[in-house]
Amino acid sequence: MKDTVLILSGGMDSTTLLYDYQERIALAVSFDYGSKHNAREIPFARLHCERLGIRHIVIPLGFMTTYFKSSLLQGGDDIPEGHYADDNMKSTVVPFRNGIMLSVAVGIAESNELKYVMMANHGGDHTIYPDCRPEFVDAFNQAARAGTFVGVGLLSPYTHMTKADIARRGRELGIDYAETWSCYKGGDRHCGKCGTCVERREAMKEAGIDDPTEYEE
């Protein structure tokens, strides 16, 4: 039954979720919020939706670039290099980004008579992103159900999975991860040094997958 709106960035996690739950996804939503890598991610999101015959829309959230502070956004500081466990990676946090996107997606779900919104947060996100943690997911689910006539719920199937677990699932689904984007710098190729590149490399290695990603080094 097609009853779900998926927030789809075009990265590894949400793309895996798209294929994993394609039978119930009625609509995929990408948000152009002015990040340095939106232009690399969103075309992949569109590609996979076209391939699966799933409706895809892109919603602009340009105000975030103007009013929010994050190195992830256009005009922000340089993207730091290193592992997600490093304190400097906290600069990539876009304040309450998931809360904002989920709120829009919940409104879209109710407007389209759909019962659920799905997001692709995972265990590795919990270190520095407050709006990826289980307590946030639970609280937002309660708020969405209370704030909509139809009781729209939040689904987050990967909350307790690692990035490597997701990569393994993607391999089972036959996903070509060369058709996804992770790097926060948004260049021609993945930089290989920012937190999300490091995490991507480690996940592929742990999952026993030959990494198809082109890195600068």
mmCIF file with all atom_site columns, C-alpha atoms in Angstrom, residues 22-201:
data_model
loop_
_atom_site.group_PDB
_atom_site.id
_atom_site.type_symbol
_atom_site.label_atom_id
_atom_site.label_alt_id
_atom_site.label_comp_id
_atom_site.label_asym_id
_atom_site.label_entity_id
_atom_site.label_seq_id
_atom_site.pdbx_PDB_ins_code
_atom_site.Cartn_x
_atom_site.Cartn_y
_atom_site.Cartn_z
_atom_site.occupancy
_atom_site.B_iso_or_equiv
_atom_site.pdbx_formal_charge
_atom_site.auth_seq_id
_atom_site.auth_comp_id
_atom_site.auth_asym_id
_atom_site.auth_atom_id
_atom_site.pdbx_PDB_model_num
ATOM 1   C CA . GLN A 1 22  ? 9.562  1.290  -2.595  1.00 0.00 ? 22  GLN A CA 1
ATOM 2   C CA . GLU A 1 23  ? 6.313  -0.683 -2.362  1.00 0.00 ? 23  GLU A CA 1
ATOM 3   C CA . ARG A 1 24  ? 4.873  1.761  0.153   1.00 0.00 ? 24  ARG A CA 1
ATOM 4   C CA . ILE A 1 25  ? 6.455  5.076  -0.938  1.00 0.00 ? 25  ILE A CA 1
ATOM 5   C CA . ALA A 1 26  ? 3.930  7.233  -2.771  1.00 0.00 ? 26  ALA A CA 1
ATOM 6   C CA . LEU A 1 27  ? 6.039  10.384 -2.929  1.00 0.00 ? 27  LEU A CA 1
ATOM 7   C CA . ALA A 1 28  ? 9.695  11.321 -2.368  1.00 0.00 ? 28  ALA A CA 1
ATOM 8   C CA . VAL A 1 29  ? 10.621 14.844 -1.325  1.00 0.00 ? 29  VAL A CA 1
ATOM 9   C CA . SER A 1 30  ? 14.025 16.484 -1.658  1.00 0.00 ? 30  SER A CA 1
ATOM 10  C CA . PHE A 1 31  ? 14.803 19.830 -0.061  1.00 0.00 ? 31  PHE A CA 1
ATOM 11  C CA . ASP A 1 32  ? 17.039 22.447 -1.662  1.00 0.00 ? 32  ASP A CA 1
ATOM 12  C CA . TYR A 1 33  ? 18.101 24.302 1.462   1.00 0.00 ? 33  TYR A CA 1
ATOM 13  C CA . GLY A 1 34  ? 21.273 25.890 0.141   1.00 0.00 ? 34  GLY A CA 1
ATOM 14  C CA . SER A 1 35  ? 23.788 23.262 1.194   1.00 0.00 ? 35  SER A CA 1
ATOM 15  C CA . LYS A 1 36  ? 27.084 23.063 -0.642  1.00 0.00 ? 36  LYS A CA 1
ATOM 16  C CA . HIS A 1 37  ? 26.202 19.605 -1.953  1.00 0.00 ? 37  HIS A CA 1
ATOM 17  C CA . ASN A 1 38  ? 22.495 19.953 -2.837  1.00 0.00 ? 38  ASN A CA 1
ATOM 18  C CA . ALA A 1 39  ? 23.354 20.321 -6.527  1.00 0.00 ? 39  ALA A CA 1
ATOM 19  C CA . ARG A 1 40  ? 25.195 16.979 -6.460  1.00 0.00 ? 40  ARG A CA 1
ATOM 20  C CA . GLU A 1 41  ? 22.646 15.066 -4.374  1.00 0.00 ? 41  GLU A CA 1
ATOM 21  C CA . ILE A 1 42  ? 19.313 16.058 -5.845  1.00 0.00 ? 42  ILE A CA 1
ATOM 22  C CA . PRO A 1 43  ? 19.939 14.825 -9.417  1.00 0.00 ? 43  PRO A CA 1
ATOM 23  C CA . PHE A 1 44  ? 20.615 11.350 -7.985  1.00 0.00 ? 44  PHE A CA 1
ATOM 24  C CA . ALA A 1 45  ? 17.393 11.517 -5.983  1.00 0.00 ? 45  ALA A CA 1
ATOM 25  C CA . ARG A 1 46  ? 15.520 12.368 -9.172  1.00 0.00 ? 46  ARG A CA 1
ATOM 26  C CA . LEU A 1 47  ? 17.291 9.596  -11.116 1.00 0.00 ? 47  LEU A CA 1
ATOM 27  C CA . HIS A 1 48  ? 16.298 6.851  -8.688  1.00 0.00 ? 48  HIS A CA 1
ATOM 28  C CA . CYS A 1 49  ? 12.700 8.020  -8.436  1.00 0.00 ? 49  CYS A CA 1
ATOM 29  C CA . GLU A 1 50  ? 12.378 8.049  -12.212 1.00 0.00 ? 50  GLU A CA 1
ATOM 30  C CA . ARG A 1 51  ? 13.843 4.556  -12.329 1.00 0.00 ? 51  ARG A CA 1
ATOM 31  C CA . LEU A 1 52  ? 11.321 3.259  -9.794  1.00 0.00 ? 52  LEU A CA 1
ATOM 32  C CA . GLY A 1 53  ? 8.356  5.241  -11.078 1.00 0.00 ? 53  GLY A CA 1
ATOM 33  C CA . ILE A 1 54  ? 7.951  7.140  -7.809  1.00 0.00 ? 54  ILE A CA 1
ATOM 34  C CA . ARG A 1 55  ? 6.787  10.756 -7.873  1.00 0.00 ? 55  ARG A CA 1
ATOM 35  C CA . HIS A 1 56  ? 9.556  13.154 -6.821  1.00 0.00 ? 56  HIS A CA 1
ATOM 36  C CA . ILE A 1 57  ? 9.346  16.811 -5.885  1.00 0.00 ? 57  ILE A CA 1
ATOM 37  C CA . VAL A 1 58  ? 11.964 19.353 -4.824  1.00 0.00 ? 58  VAL A CA 1
ATOM 38  C CA . ILE A 1 59  ? 11.014 22.006 -2.273  1.00 0.00 ? 59  ILE A CA 1
ATOM 39  C CA . PRO A 1 60  ? 13.203 25.121 -1.861  1.00 0.00 ? 60  PRO A CA 1
ATOM 40  C CA . LEU A 1 61  ? 14.126 26.192 1.657   1.00 0.00 ? 61  LEU A CA 1
ATOM 41  C CA . GLY A 1 62  ? 16.397 29.064 0.700   1.00 0.00 ? 62  GLY A CA 1
ATOM 42  C CA . PHE A 1 63  ? 15.699 30.989 3.894   1.00 0.00 ? 63  PHE A CA 1
ATOM 43  C CA . MET A 1 64  ? 17.977 28.585 5.754   1.00 0.00 ? 64  MET A CA 1
ATOM 44  C CA . THR A 1 65  ? 21.017 29.908 3.895   1.00 0.00 ? 65  THR A CA 1
ATOM 45  C CA . THR A 1 66  ? 20.104 33.450 4.887   1.00 0.00 ? 66  THR A CA 1
ATOM 46  C CA . TYR A 1 67  ? 19.226 32.966 8.532   1.00 0.00 ? 67  TYR A CA 1
ATOM 47  C CA . PHE A 1 68  ? 20.987 29.802 9.719   1.00 0.00 ? 68  PHE A CA 1
ATOM 48  C CA . LYS A 1 69  ? 24.659 29.328 10.586  1.00 0.00 ? 69  LYS A CA 1
ATOM 49  C CA . SER A 1 70  ? 26.438 26.169 9.430   1.00 0.00 ? 70  SER A CA 1
ATOM 50  C CA . SER A 1 71  ? 29.559 25.313 7.455   1.00 0.00 ? 71  SER A CA 1
ATOM 51  C CA . LEU A 1 72  ? 27.330 23.008 5.397   1.00 0.00 ? 72  LEU A CA 1
ATOM 52  C CA . LEU A 1 73  ? 25.517 25.985 3.852   1.00 0.00 ? 73  LEU A CA 1
ATOM 53  C CA . GLN A 1 74  ? 26.556 28.171 0.935   1.00 0.00 ? 74  GLN A CA 1
ATOM 54  C CA . GLY A 1 75  ? 28.500 31.141 2.281   1.00 0.00 ? 75  GLY A CA 1
ATOM 55  C CA . GLY A 1 76  ? 29.415 29.323 5.487   1.00 0.00 ? 76  GLY A CA 1
ATOM 56  C CA . ASP A 1 77  ? 32.859 28.424 6.770   1.00 0.00 ? 77  ASP A CA 1
ATOM 57  C CA . ASP A 1 78  ? 34.948 25.771 5.053   1.00 0.00 ? 78  ASP A CA 1
ATOM 58  C CA . ILE A 1 79  ? 33.805 22.193 5.552   1.00 0.00 ? 79  ILE A CA 1
ATOM 59  C CA . PRO A 1 80  ? 36.093 20.642 8.188   1.00 0.00 ? 80  PRO A CA 1
ATOM 60  C CA . GLU A 1 81  ? 38.012 17.461 7.520   1.00 0.00 ? 81  GLU A CA 1
ATOM 61  C CA . GLY A 1 82  ? 38.182 14.511 9.868   1.00 0.00 ? 82  GLY A CA 1
ATOM 62  C CA . HIS A 1 83  ? 35.970 11.918 11.490  1.00 0.00 ? 83  HIS A CA 1
ATOM 63  C CA . TYR A 1 84  ? 32.425 12.534 12.732  1.00 0.00 ? 84  TYR A CA 1
ATOM 64  C CA . ALA A 1 85  ? 33.679 11.857 16.250  1.00 0.00 ? 85  ALA A CA 1
ATOM 65  C CA . ASP A 1 86  ? 35.829 14.995 16.051  1.00 0.00 ? 86  ASP A CA 1
ATOM 66  C CA . ASP A 1 87  ? 34.380 18.132 17.666  1.00 0.00 ? 87  ASP A CA 1
ATOM 67  C CA . ASN A 1 88  ? 35.093 20.255 14.582  1.00 0.00 ? 88  ASN A CA 1
ATOM 68  C CA . MET A 1 89  ? 32.430 18.334 12.643  1.00 0.00 ? 89  MET A CA 1
ATOM 69  C CA . LYS A 1 90  ? 29.766 20.006 14.788  1.00 0.00 ? 90  LYS A CA 1
ATOM 70  C CA . SER A 1 91  ? 30.110 23.033 12.506  1.00 0.00 ? 91  SER A CA 1
ATOM 71  C CA . THR A 1 92  ? 28.271 21.026 9.814   1.00 0.00 ? 92  THR A CA 1
ATOM 72  C CA . VAL A 1 93  ? 25.110 20.864 11.903  1.00 0.00 ? 93  VAL A CA 1
ATOM 73  C CA . VAL A 1 94  ? 22.267 22.863 10.329  1.00 0.00 ? 94  VAL A CA 1
ATOM 74  C CA . PRO A 1 95  ? 20.126 23.809 13.352  1.00 0.00 ? 95  PRO A CA 1
ATOM 75  C CA . PHE A 1 96  ? 16.906 21.754 13.476  1.00 0.00 ? 96  PHE A CA 1
ATOM 76  C CA . ARG A 1 97  ? 17.188 20.878 9.793   1.00 0.00 ? 97  ARG A CA 1
ATOM 77  C CA . ASN A 1 98  ? 15.392 17.559 10.121  1.00 0.00 ? 98  ASN A CA 1
ATOM 78  C CA . GLY A 1 99  ? 12.694 19.115 12.280  1.00 0.00 ? 99  GLY A CA 1
ATOM 79  C CA . ILE A 1 100 ? 11.972 21.686 9.578   1.00 0.00 ? 100 ILE A CA 1
ATOM 80  C CA . MET A 1 101 ? 11.996 19.189 6.724   1.00 0.00 ? 101 MET A CA 1
ATOM 81  C CA . LEU A 1 102 ? 9.875  16.699 8.631   1.00 0.00 ? 102 LEU A CA 1
ATOM 82  C CA . SER A 1 103 ? 7.316  19.401 9.448   1.00 0.00 ? 103 SER A CA 1
ATOM 83  C CA . VAL A 1 104 ? 6.945  20.230 5.751   1.00 0.00 ? 104 VAL A CA 1
ATOM 84  C CA . ALA A 1 105 ? 6.778  16.539 4.847   1.00 0.00 ? 105 ALA A CA 1
ATOM 85  C CA . VAL A 1 106 ? 4.070  15.899 7.437   1.00 0.00 ? 106 VAL A CA 1
ATOM 86  C CA . GLY A 1 107 ? 1.974  18.687 5.911   1.00 0.00 ? 107 GLY A CA 1
ATOM 87  C CA . ILE A 1 108 ? 2.507  17.194 2.459   1.00 0.00 ? 108 ILE A CA 1
ATOM 88  C CA . ALA A 1 109 ? 1.543  13.753 3.728   1.00 0.00 ? 109 ALA A CA 1
ATOM 89  C CA . GLU A 1 110 ? -1.719 14.976 5.226   1.00 0.00 ? 110 GLU A CA 1
ATOM 90  C CA . SER A 1 111 ? -2.487 17.045 2.127   1.00 0.00 ? 111 SER A CA 1
ATOM 91  C CA . ASN A 1 112 ? -2.080 13.915 0.002   1.00 0.00 ? 112 ASN A CA 1
ATOM 92  C CA . GLU A 1 113 ? -4.003 11.654 2.413   1.00 0.00 ? 113 GLU A CA 1
ATOM 93  C CA . LEU A 1 114 ? -0.865 9.674  3.274   1.00 0.00 ? 114 LEU A CA 1
ATOM 94  C CA . LYS A 1 115 ? -0.302 8.197  6.713   1.00 0.00 ? 115 LYS A CA 1
ATOM 95  C CA . TYR A 1 116 ? 3.462  8.269  7.215   1.00 0.00 ? 116 TYR A CA 1
ATOM 96  C CA . VAL A 1 117 ? 6.652  10.249 6.690   1.00 0.00 ? 117 VAL A CA 1
ATOM 97  C CA . MET A 1 118 ? 9.923  8.316  6.497   1.00 0.00 ? 118 MET A CA 1
ATOM 98  C CA . MET A 1 119 ? 13.465 9.520  7.193   1.00 0.00 ? 119 MET A CA 1
ATOM 99  C CA . ALA A 1 120 ? 16.848 7.787  6.819   1.00 0.00 ? 120 ALA A CA 1
ATOM 100 C CA . ASN A 1 121 ? 18.661 8.708  10.012  1.00 0.00 ? 121 ASN A CA 1
ATOM 101 C CA . HIS A 1 122 ? 20.948 5.998  11.366  1.00 0.00 ? 122 HIS A CA 1
ATOM 102 C CA . GLY A 1 123 ? 23.046 5.138  14.394  1.00 0.00 ? 123 GLY A CA 1
ATOM 103 C CA . GLY A 1 124 ? 26.150 6.960  13.189  1.00 0.00 ? 124 GLY A CA 1
ATOM 104 C CA . ASP A 1 125 ? 24.236 10.251 13.024  1.00 0.00 ? 125 ASP A CA 1
ATOM 105 C CA . HIS A 1 126 ? 23.548 10.261 16.740  1.00 0.00 ? 126 HIS A CA 1
ATOM 106 C CA . THR A 1 127 ? 27.025 11.468 17.666  1.00 0.00 ? 127 THR A CA 1
ATOM 107 C CA . ILE A 1 128 ? 26.620 15.082 16.584  1.00 0.00 ? 128 ILE A CA 1
ATOM 108 C CA . TYR A 1 129 ? 23.134 15.546 15.107  1.00 0.00 ? 129 TYR A CA 1
ATOM 109 C CA . PRO A 1 130 ? 20.482 16.030 17.824  1.00 0.00 ? 130 PRO A CA 1
ATOM 110 C CA . ASP A 1 131 ? 17.605 15.803 15.331  1.00 0.00 ? 131 ASP A CA 1
ATOM 111 C CA . CYS A 1 132 ? 18.683 12.297 14.284  1.00 0.00 ? 132 CYS A CA 1
ATOM 112 C CA . ARG A 1 133 ? 18.602 10.723 17.739  1.00 0.00 ? 133 ARG A CA 1
ATOM 113 C CA . PRO A 1 134 ? 15.985 8.201  18.898  1.00 0.00 ? 134 PRO A CA 1
ATOM 114 C CA . GLU A 1 135 ? 14.545 10.597 21.491  1.00 0.00 ? 135 GLU A CA 1
ATOM 115 C CA . PHE A 1 136 ? 13.961 13.198 18.770  1.00 0.00 ? 136 PHE A CA 1
ATOM 116 C CA . VAL A 1 137 ? 12.348 10.628 16.479  1.00 0.00 ? 137 VAL A CA 1
ATOM 117 C CA . ASP A 1 138 ? 10.000 9.505  19.247  1.00 0.00 ? 138 ASP A CA 1
ATOM 118 C CA . ALA A 1 139 ? 9.087  13.060 20.239  1.00 0.00 ? 139 ALA A CA 1
ATOM 119 C CA . PHE A 1 140 ? 8.485  14.181 16.651  1.00 0.00 ? 140 PHE A CA 1
ATOM 120 C CA . ASN A 1 141 ? 6.356  11.135 15.952  1.00 0.00 ? 141 ASN A CA 1
ATOM 121 C CA . GLN A 1 142 ? 4.138  12.038 18.900  1.00 0.00 ? 142 GLN A CA 1
ATOM 122 C CA . ALA A 1 143 ? 3.945  15.682 17.804  1.00 0.00 ? 143 ALA A CA 1
ATOM 123 C CA . ALA A 1 144 ? 3.043  14.777 14.211  1.00 0.00 ? 144 ALA A CA 1
ATOM 124 C CA . ARG A 1 145 ? 0.327  12.367 15.314  1.00 0.00 ? 145 ARG A CA 1
ATOM 125 C CA . ALA A 1 146 ? -1.116 14.926 17.716  1.00 0.00 ? 146 ALA A CA 1
ATOM 126 C CA . GLY A 1 147 ? -0.909 17.779 15.212  1.00 0.00 ? 147 GLY A CA 1
ATOM 127 C CA . THR A 1 148 ? -2.662 16.188 12.230  1.00 0.00 ? 148 THR A CA 1
ATOM 128 C CA . PHE A 1 149 ? -6.262 15.097 11.735  1.00 0.00 ? 149 PHE A CA 1
ATOM 129 C CA . VAL A 1 150 ? -5.223 11.762 10.259  1.00 0.00 ? 150 VAL A CA 1
ATOM 130 C CA . GLY A 1 151 ? -2.438 11.131 12.773  1.00 0.00 ? 151 GLY A CA 1
ATOM 131 C CA . VAL A 1 152 ? 0.542  11.159 10.411  1.00 0.00 ? 152 VAL A CA 1
ATOM 132 C CA . GLY A 1 153 ? 3.342  9.061  11.901  1.00 0.00 ? 153 GLY A CA 1
ATOM 133 C CA . LEU A 1 154 ? 7.114  9.173  11.544  1.00 0.00 ? 154 LEU A CA 1
ATOM 134 C CA . LEU A 1 155 ? 8.949  6.046  10.374  1.00 0.00 ? 155 LEU A CA 1
ATOM 135 C CA . SER A 1 156 ? 12.718 5.718  10.780  1.00 0.00 ? 156 SER A CA 1
ATOM 136 C CA . PRO A 1 157 ? 13.629 2.090  10.054  1.00 0.00 ? 157 PRO A CA 1
ATOM 137 C CA . TYR A 1 158 ? 17.395 2.673  10.146  1.00 0.00 ? 158 TYR A CA 1
ATOM 138 C CA . THR A 1 159 ? 17.597 4.526  13.486  1.00 0.00 ? 159 THR A CA 1
ATOM 139 C CA . HIS A 1 160 ? 19.466 1.710  15.223  1.00 0.00 ? 160 HIS A CA 1
ATOM 140 C CA . MET A 1 161 ? 21.477 0.527  12.208  1.00 0.00 ? 161 MET A CA 1
ATOM 141 C CA . THR A 1 162 ? 25.047 1.468  11.368  1.00 0.00 ? 162 THR A CA 1
ATOM 142 C CA . LYS A 1 163 ? 26.140 2.911  8.050   1.00 0.00 ? 163 LYS A CA 1
ATOM 143 C CA . ALA A 1 164 ? 27.780 -0.447 7.275   1.00 0.00 ? 164 ALA A CA 1
ATOM 144 C CA . ASP A 1 165 ? 24.466 -2.201 7.967   1.00 0.00 ? 165 ASP A CA 1
ATOM 145 C CA . ILE A 1 166 ? 22.810 0.114  5.459   1.00 0.00 ? 166 ILE A CA 1
ATOM 146 C CA . ALA A 1 167 ? 25.549 -0.562 2.899   1.00 0.00 ? 167 ALA A CA 1
ATOM 147 C CA . ARG A 1 168 ? 24.991 -4.303 3.324   1.00 0.00 ? 168 ARG A CA 1
ATOM 148 C CA . ARG A 1 169 ? 21.277 -3.816 2.767   1.00 0.00 ? 169 ARG A CA 1
ATOM 149 C CA . GLY A 1 170 ? 22.024 -1.764 -0.332  1.00 0.00 ? 170 GLY A CA 1
ATOM 150 C CA . ARG A 1 171 ? 24.180 -4.550 -1.700  1.00 0.00 ? 171 ARG A CA 1
ATOM 151 C CA . GLU A 1 172 ? 21.288 -6.996 -1.170  1.00 0.00 ? 172 GLU A CA 1
ATOM 152 C CA . LEU A 1 173 ? 19.031 -4.607 -3.071  1.00 0.00 ? 173 LEU A CA 1
ATOM 153 C CA . GLY A 1 174 ? 21.521 -4.245 -5.925  1.00 0.00 ? 174 GLY A CA 1
ATOM 154 C CA . ILE A 1 175 ? 22.082 -0.510 -5.489  1.00 0.00 ? 175 ILE A CA 1
ATOM 155 C CA . ASP A 1 176 ? 24.992 1.067  -7.343  1.00 0.00 ? 176 ASP A CA 1
ATOM 156 C CA . TYR A 1 177 ? 26.359 3.514  -4.784  1.00 0.00 ? 177 TYR A CA 1
ATOM 157 C CA . ALA A 1 178 ? 28.260 5.332  -7.510  1.00 0.00 ? 178 ALA A CA 1
ATOM 158 C CA . GLU A 1 179 ? 24.814 6.827  -8.201  1.00 0.00 ? 179 GLU A CA 1
ATOM 159 C CA . THR A 1 180 ? 24.651 8.498  -4.782  1.00 0.00 ? 180 THR A CA 1
ATOM 160 C CA . TRP A 1 181 ? 26.387 11.510 -3.287  1.00 0.00 ? 181 TRP A CA 1
ATOM 161 C CA . SER A 1 182 ? 27.783 12.037 0.215   1.00 0.00 ? 182 SER A CA 1
ATOM 162 C CA . CYS A 1 183 ? 30.580 14.640 0.201   1.00 0.00 ? 183 CYS A CA 1
ATOM 163 C CA . TYR A 1 184 ? 29.659 17.837 2.014   1.00 0.00 ? 184 TYR A CA 1
ATOM 164 C CA . LYS A 1 185 ? 32.028 19.928 -0.096  1.00 0.00 ? 185 LYS A CA 1
ATOM 165 C CA . GLY A 1 186 ? 30.021 19.323 -3.263  1.00 0.00 ? 186 GLY A CA 1
ATOM 166 C CA . GLY A 1 187 ? 32.930 19.348 -5.712  1.00 0.00 ? 187 GLY A CA 1
ATOM 167 C CA . ASP A 1 188 ? 33.329 17.417 -8.930  1.00 0.00 ? 188 ASP A CA 1
ATOM 168 C CA . ARG A 1 189 ? 34.404 14.343 -6.957  1.00 0.00 ? 189 ARG A CA 1
ATOM 169 C CA . HIS A 1 190 ? 34.123 13.255 -3.337  1.00 0.00 ? 190 HIS A CA 1
ATOM 170 C CA . CYS A 1 191 ? 36.904 14.912 -1.345  1.00 0.00 ? 191 CYS A CA 1
ATOM 171 C CA . GLY A 1 192 ? 37.581 11.761 0.680   1.00 0.00 ? 192 GLY A CA 1
ATOM 172 C CA . LYS A 1 193 ? 38.450 13.760 3.811   1.00 0.00 ? 193 LYS A CA 1
ATOM 173 C CA . CYS A 1 194 ? 35.283 15.319 5.274   1.00 0.00 ? 194 CYS A CA 1
ATOM 174 C CA . GLY A 1 195 ? 33.306 13.442 7.914   1.00 0.00 ? 195 GLY A CA 1
ATOM 175 C CA . THR A 1 196 ? 30.713 12.038 5.555   1.00 0.00 ? 196 THR A CA 1
ATOM 176 C CA . CYS A 1 197 ? 33.375 10.863 3.067   1.00 0.00 ? 197 CYS A CA 1
ATOM 177 C CA . VAL A 1 198 ? 35.301 9.149  5.858   1.00 0.00 ? 198 VAL A CA 1
ATOM 178 C CA . GLU A 1 199 ? 32.096 7.522  7.107   1.00 0.00 ? 199 GLU A CA 1
ATOM 179 C CA . ARG A 1 200 ? 31.197 6.395  3.574   1.00 0.00 ? 200 ARG A CA 1
ATOM 180 C CA . ARG A 1 201 ? 34.617 4.816  3.059   1.00 0.00 ? 201 ARG A CA 1
#
